[in-house]
mmCIF file of C-alpha atoms in Angstrom:
data_model
loop_
_atom_site.group_PDB
_atom_site.id
_atom_site.type_symbol
_atom_site.label_atom_id
_atom_site.label_comp_id
_atom_site.label_asym_id
_atom_site.label_seq_id
_atom_site.Cartn_x
_atom_site.Cartn_y
_atom_site.Cartn_z
ATOM 1 C CA UNK A 123 28.576 -5.397 -17.476
ATOM 2 C CA UNK A 124 31.137 -4.921 -14.724
ATOM 3 C CA UNK A 125 30.263 -5.306 -11.043
ATOM 4 C CA UNK A 126 30.659 -1.542 -10.476
ATOM 5 C CA UNK A 127 28.312 -0.703 -13.346
ATOM 6 C CA UNK A 128 25.763 -3.250 -12.123
ATOM 7 C CA UNK A 129 26.029 -1.903 -8.575
ATOM 8 C CA UNK A 130 25.452 1.647 -9.871
ATOM 9 C CA UNK A 131 22.451 0.500 -11.923
ATOM 10 C CA UNK A 132 20.936 -1.174 -8.869
ATOM 11 C CA UNK A 133 21.507 1.943 -6.774
ATOM 12 C CA UNK A 134 19.800 4.024 -9.465
ATOM 13 C CA UNK A 135 16.757 1.730 -9.477
ATOM 14 C CA UNK A 136 16.499 1.886 -5.675
ATOM 15 C CA UNK A 137 16.778 5.681 -5.629
ATOM 16 C CA UNK A 138 14.207 6.007 -8.434
ATOM 17 C CA UNK A 139 11.665 4.019 -6.407
ATOM 18 C CA UNK A 140 12.519 6.044 -3.303
ATOM 19 C CA UNK A 141 12.159 9.443 -4.991
ATOM 20 C CA UNK A 142 9.260 8.420 -7.260
ATOM 21 C CA UNK A 143 7.396 5.719 -5.325
ATOM 22 C CA UNK A 144 4.874 3.640 -7.192
ATOM 23 C CA UNK A 145 1.506 2.902 -5.580
ATOM 24 C CA UNK A 146 1.939 5.429 -2.778
ATOM 25 C CA UNK A 147 -1.319 6.158 -0.974
ATOM 26 C CA UNK A 148 -4.083 4.000 0.403
ATOM 27 C CA UNK A 149 -7.123 2.102 -0.778
ATOM 28 C CA UNK A 150 -10.277 3.377 0.857
ATOM 29 C CA UNK A 151 -12.900 0.692 0.224
ATOM 30 C CA UNK A 152 -12.837 -3.045 0.907
ATOM 31 C CA UNK A 153 -9.164 -3.095 1.808
ATOM 32 C CA UNK A 154 -7.075 -5.021 4.276
ATOM 33 C CA UNK A 155 -4.959 -2.586 6.282
ATOM 34 C CA UNK A 156 -1.661 -3.494 7.890
ATOM 35 C CA UNK A 157 0.546 -1.210 9.960
ATOM 36 C CA UNK A 158 4.035 -2.376 10.835
ATOM 37 C CA UNK A 159 7.256 -0.776 11.961
ATOM 38 C CA UNK A 160 10.908 -1.551 12.387
ATOM 39 C CA UNK A 161 11.806 -0.154 15.806
ATOM 40 C CA UNK A 162 15.540 -0.622 15.280
ATOM 41 C CA UNK A 163 15.699 2.069 12.602
ATOM 42 C CA UNK A 164 12.320 3.807 12.706
ATOM 43 C CA UNK A 165 10.845 2.566 9.406
ATOM 44 C CA UNK A 166 7.075 2.340 9.422
ATOM 45 C CA UNK A 167 4.654 1.229 6.763
ATOM 46 C CA UNK A 168 0.915 1.466 6.266
ATOM 47 C CA UNK A 169 -0.038 -1.097 3.618
ATOM 48 C CA UNK A 170 -3.485 -1.505 2.111
ATOM 49 C CA UNK A 171 -4.427 -4.450 -0.069
ATOM 50 C CA UNK A 172 -7.548 -5.154 -2.070
ATOM 51 C CA UNK A 173 -7.896 -8.906 -2.459
ATOM 52 C CA UNK A 174 -10.833 -10.273 -4.447
ATOM 53 C CA UNK A 175 -11.412 -13.941 -5.222
ATOM 54 C CA UNK A 176 -7.855 -14.799 -4.251
ATOM 55 C CA UNK A 177 -6.249 -12.118 -6.460
ATOM 56 C CA UNK A 178 -4.346 -9.067 -5.196
ATOM 57 C CA UNK A 179 -6.255 -6.496 -7.230
ATOM 58 C CA UNK A 180 -4.510 -3.472 -5.759
ATOM 59 C CA UNK A 181 -1.746 -2.655 -3.313
ATOM 60 C CA UNK A 182 -0.753 0.727 -1.944
ATOM 61 C CA UNK A 183 1.543 1.882 0.822
ATOM 62 C CA UNK A 184 2.376 4.917 2.854
ATOM 63 C CA UNK A 185 4.906 5.428 5.573
ATOM 64 C CA UNK A 186 8.316 6.763 6.272
ATOM 65 C CA UNK A 187 11.743 5.302 6.448
ATOM 66 C CA UNK A 188 15.036 4.815 4.708
ATOM 67 C CA UNK A 189 15.485 4.494 0.962
ATOM 68 C CA UNK A 190 15.750 0.684 1.220
ATOM 69 C CA UNK A 191 12.477 0.334 3.137
ATOM 70 C CA UNK A 192 10.422 2.688 0.992
ATOM 71 C CA UNK A 193 11.822 1.522 -2.355
ATOM 72 C CA UNK A 194 11.214 -2.103 -1.362
ATOM 73 C CA UNK A 195 7.563 -1.257 -0.603
ATOM 74 C CA UNK A 196 7.229 0.475 -3.969
ATOM 75 C CA UNK A 197 8.757 -2.474 -5.829
ATOM 76 C CA UNK A 198 6.699 -5.032 -3.906
ATOM 77 C CA UNK A 199 3.379 -3.315 -4.606
ATOM 78 C CA UNK A 200 4.205 -3.229 -8.309
ATOM 79 C CA UNK A 201 5.189 -6.875 -8.385
ATOM 80 C CA UNK A 202 2.227 -8.380 -6.513
ATOM 81 C CA UNK A 203 -0.617 -6.479 -8.206
ATOM 82 C CA UNK A 204 -2.663 -8.872 -10.301
ATOM 83 C CA UNK A 205 -1.084 -11.956 -8.741
ATOM 84 C CA UNK A 206 -2.900 -14.761 -6.971
ATOM 85 C CA UNK A 207 -2.424 -14.660 -3.194
ATOM 86 C CA UNK A 208 -0.415 -17.903 -3.422
ATOM 87 C CA UNK A 209 1.912 -16.291 -5.981
ATOM 88 C CA UNK A 210 2.349 -13.180 -3.819
ATOM 89 C CA UNK A 211 3.289 -15.371 -0.862
ATOM 90 C CA UNK A 212 5.697 -17.369 -3.031
ATOM 91 C CA UNK A 213 7.294 -14.098 -4.169
ATOM 92 C CA UNK A 214 7.700 -13.095 -0.507
ATOM 93 C CA UNK A 215 9.445 -16.403 0.170
ATOM 94 C CA UNK A 216 11.744 -15.901 -2.830
ATOM 95 C CA UNK A 217 12.508 -12.359 -1.651
ATOM 96 C CA UNK A 218 13.292 -13.621 1.842
ATOM 97 C CA UNK A 219 15.747 -16.169 0.410
ATOM 98 C CA UNK A 220 17.358 -13.455 -1.689
ATOM 99 C CA UNK A 221 17.773 -11.287 1.438
ATOM 100 C CA UNK A 222 19.473 -14.167 3.249
ATOM 101 C CA UNK A 223 21.924 -14.580 0.367
ATOM 102 C CA UNK A 224 20.466 -17.969 -0.570
ATOM 103 C CA UNK A 225 19.759 -19.258 -4.061
ATOM 104 C CA UNK A 226 16.221 -18.472 -5.017
ATOM 105 C CA UNK A 227 13.741 -19.661 -7.592
ATOM 106 C CA UNK A 228 13.827 -18.033 -10.979
ATOM 107 C CA UNK A 229 10.212 -19.042 -11.555
ATOM 108 C CA UNK A 230 9.205 -15.372 -11.544
ATOM 109 C CA UNK A 231 10.803 -12.316 -13.067
ATOM 110 C CA UNK A 232 11.491 -10.211 -9.982
ATOM 111 C CA UNK A 233 11.760 -7.079 -12.113
ATOM 112 C CA UNK A 234 13.108 -4.092 -10.145
ATOM 113 C CA UNK A 235 13.122 -6.120 -6.909
ATOM 114 C CA UNK A 236 16.411 -7.696 -8.015
ATOM 115 C CA UNK A 237 18.056 -4.324 -7.369
ATOM 116 C CA UNK A 238 17.733 -5.074 -3.649
ATOM 117 C CA UNK A 239 19.950 -8.168 -3.904
ATOM 118 C CA UNK A 240 22.969 -6.324 -2.495
ATOM 119 C CA UNK A 241 21.128 -5.609 0.766
ATOM 120 C CA UNK A 242 21.907 -9.183 1.824
ATOM 121 C CA UNK A 243 25.512 -8.034 2.401
ATOM 122 C CA UNK A 244 24.314 -5.630 5.117
ATOM 123 C CA UNK A 245 22.493 -7.638 7.829
ATOM 124 C CA UNK A 246 21.312 -4.487 9.638
ATOM 125 C CA UNK A 247 19.427 -3.394 6.492
ATOM 126 C CA UNK A 248 17.620 -6.667 5.812
ATOM 127 C CA UNK A 249 14.791 -5.735 8.210
ATOM 128 C CA UNK A 250 14.376 -2.482 6.269
ATOM 129 C CA UNK A 251 14.021 -4.337 2.969
ATOM 130 C CA UNK A 252 11.649 -7.003 4.299
ATOM 131 C CA UNK A 253 9.247 -4.771 6.259
ATOM 132 C CA UNK A 254 6.733 -4.266 3.425
ATOM 133 C CA UNK A 255 6.926 -7.933 2.453
ATOM 134 C CA UNK A 256 6.174 -9.062 6.011
ATOM 135 C CA UNK A 257 3.225 -6.646 6.090
ATOM 136 C CA UNK A 258 1.933 -8.115 2.829
ATOM 137 C CA UNK A 259 2.240 -11.678 4.160
ATOM 138 C CA UNK A 260 0.311 -10.671 7.265
ATOM 139 C CA UNK A 261 -2.345 -8.926 5.178
ATOM 140 C CA UNK A 262 -3.073 -11.674 2.692
ATOM 141 C CA UNK A 263 -3.279 -14.193 5.535
ATOM 142 C CA UNK A 264 -6.005 -12.188 7.319
#
């Protein structure tokens, strides 16, 4: 697949998550709630996590922001559901490395999250992509 076709595929995945977000909403009972924002561009996220016996049972988000921020939140919630807290934190570390353009572990299938790889070429957008992940790290450490 050529670079242009791959780039277009990644853009399509990002826009699909933006227009049809997965896990949008909030968890009402027994949830950790995290509110964070990115003041440089106005993104804000309200993340709720249900963690039981060290497993992220459910993850939902709400908020507003650019397509990168909201699609990243959608992808992240899909990826971490059912994972052990340690795995979710390891995924956040892998994602952070990917955003910095570094080599990252292929221990996990990052699924749709890989579509955000190109964001690393735009330093101003990295904070948009990492907002939900930073909220998740904060939440599971509470």
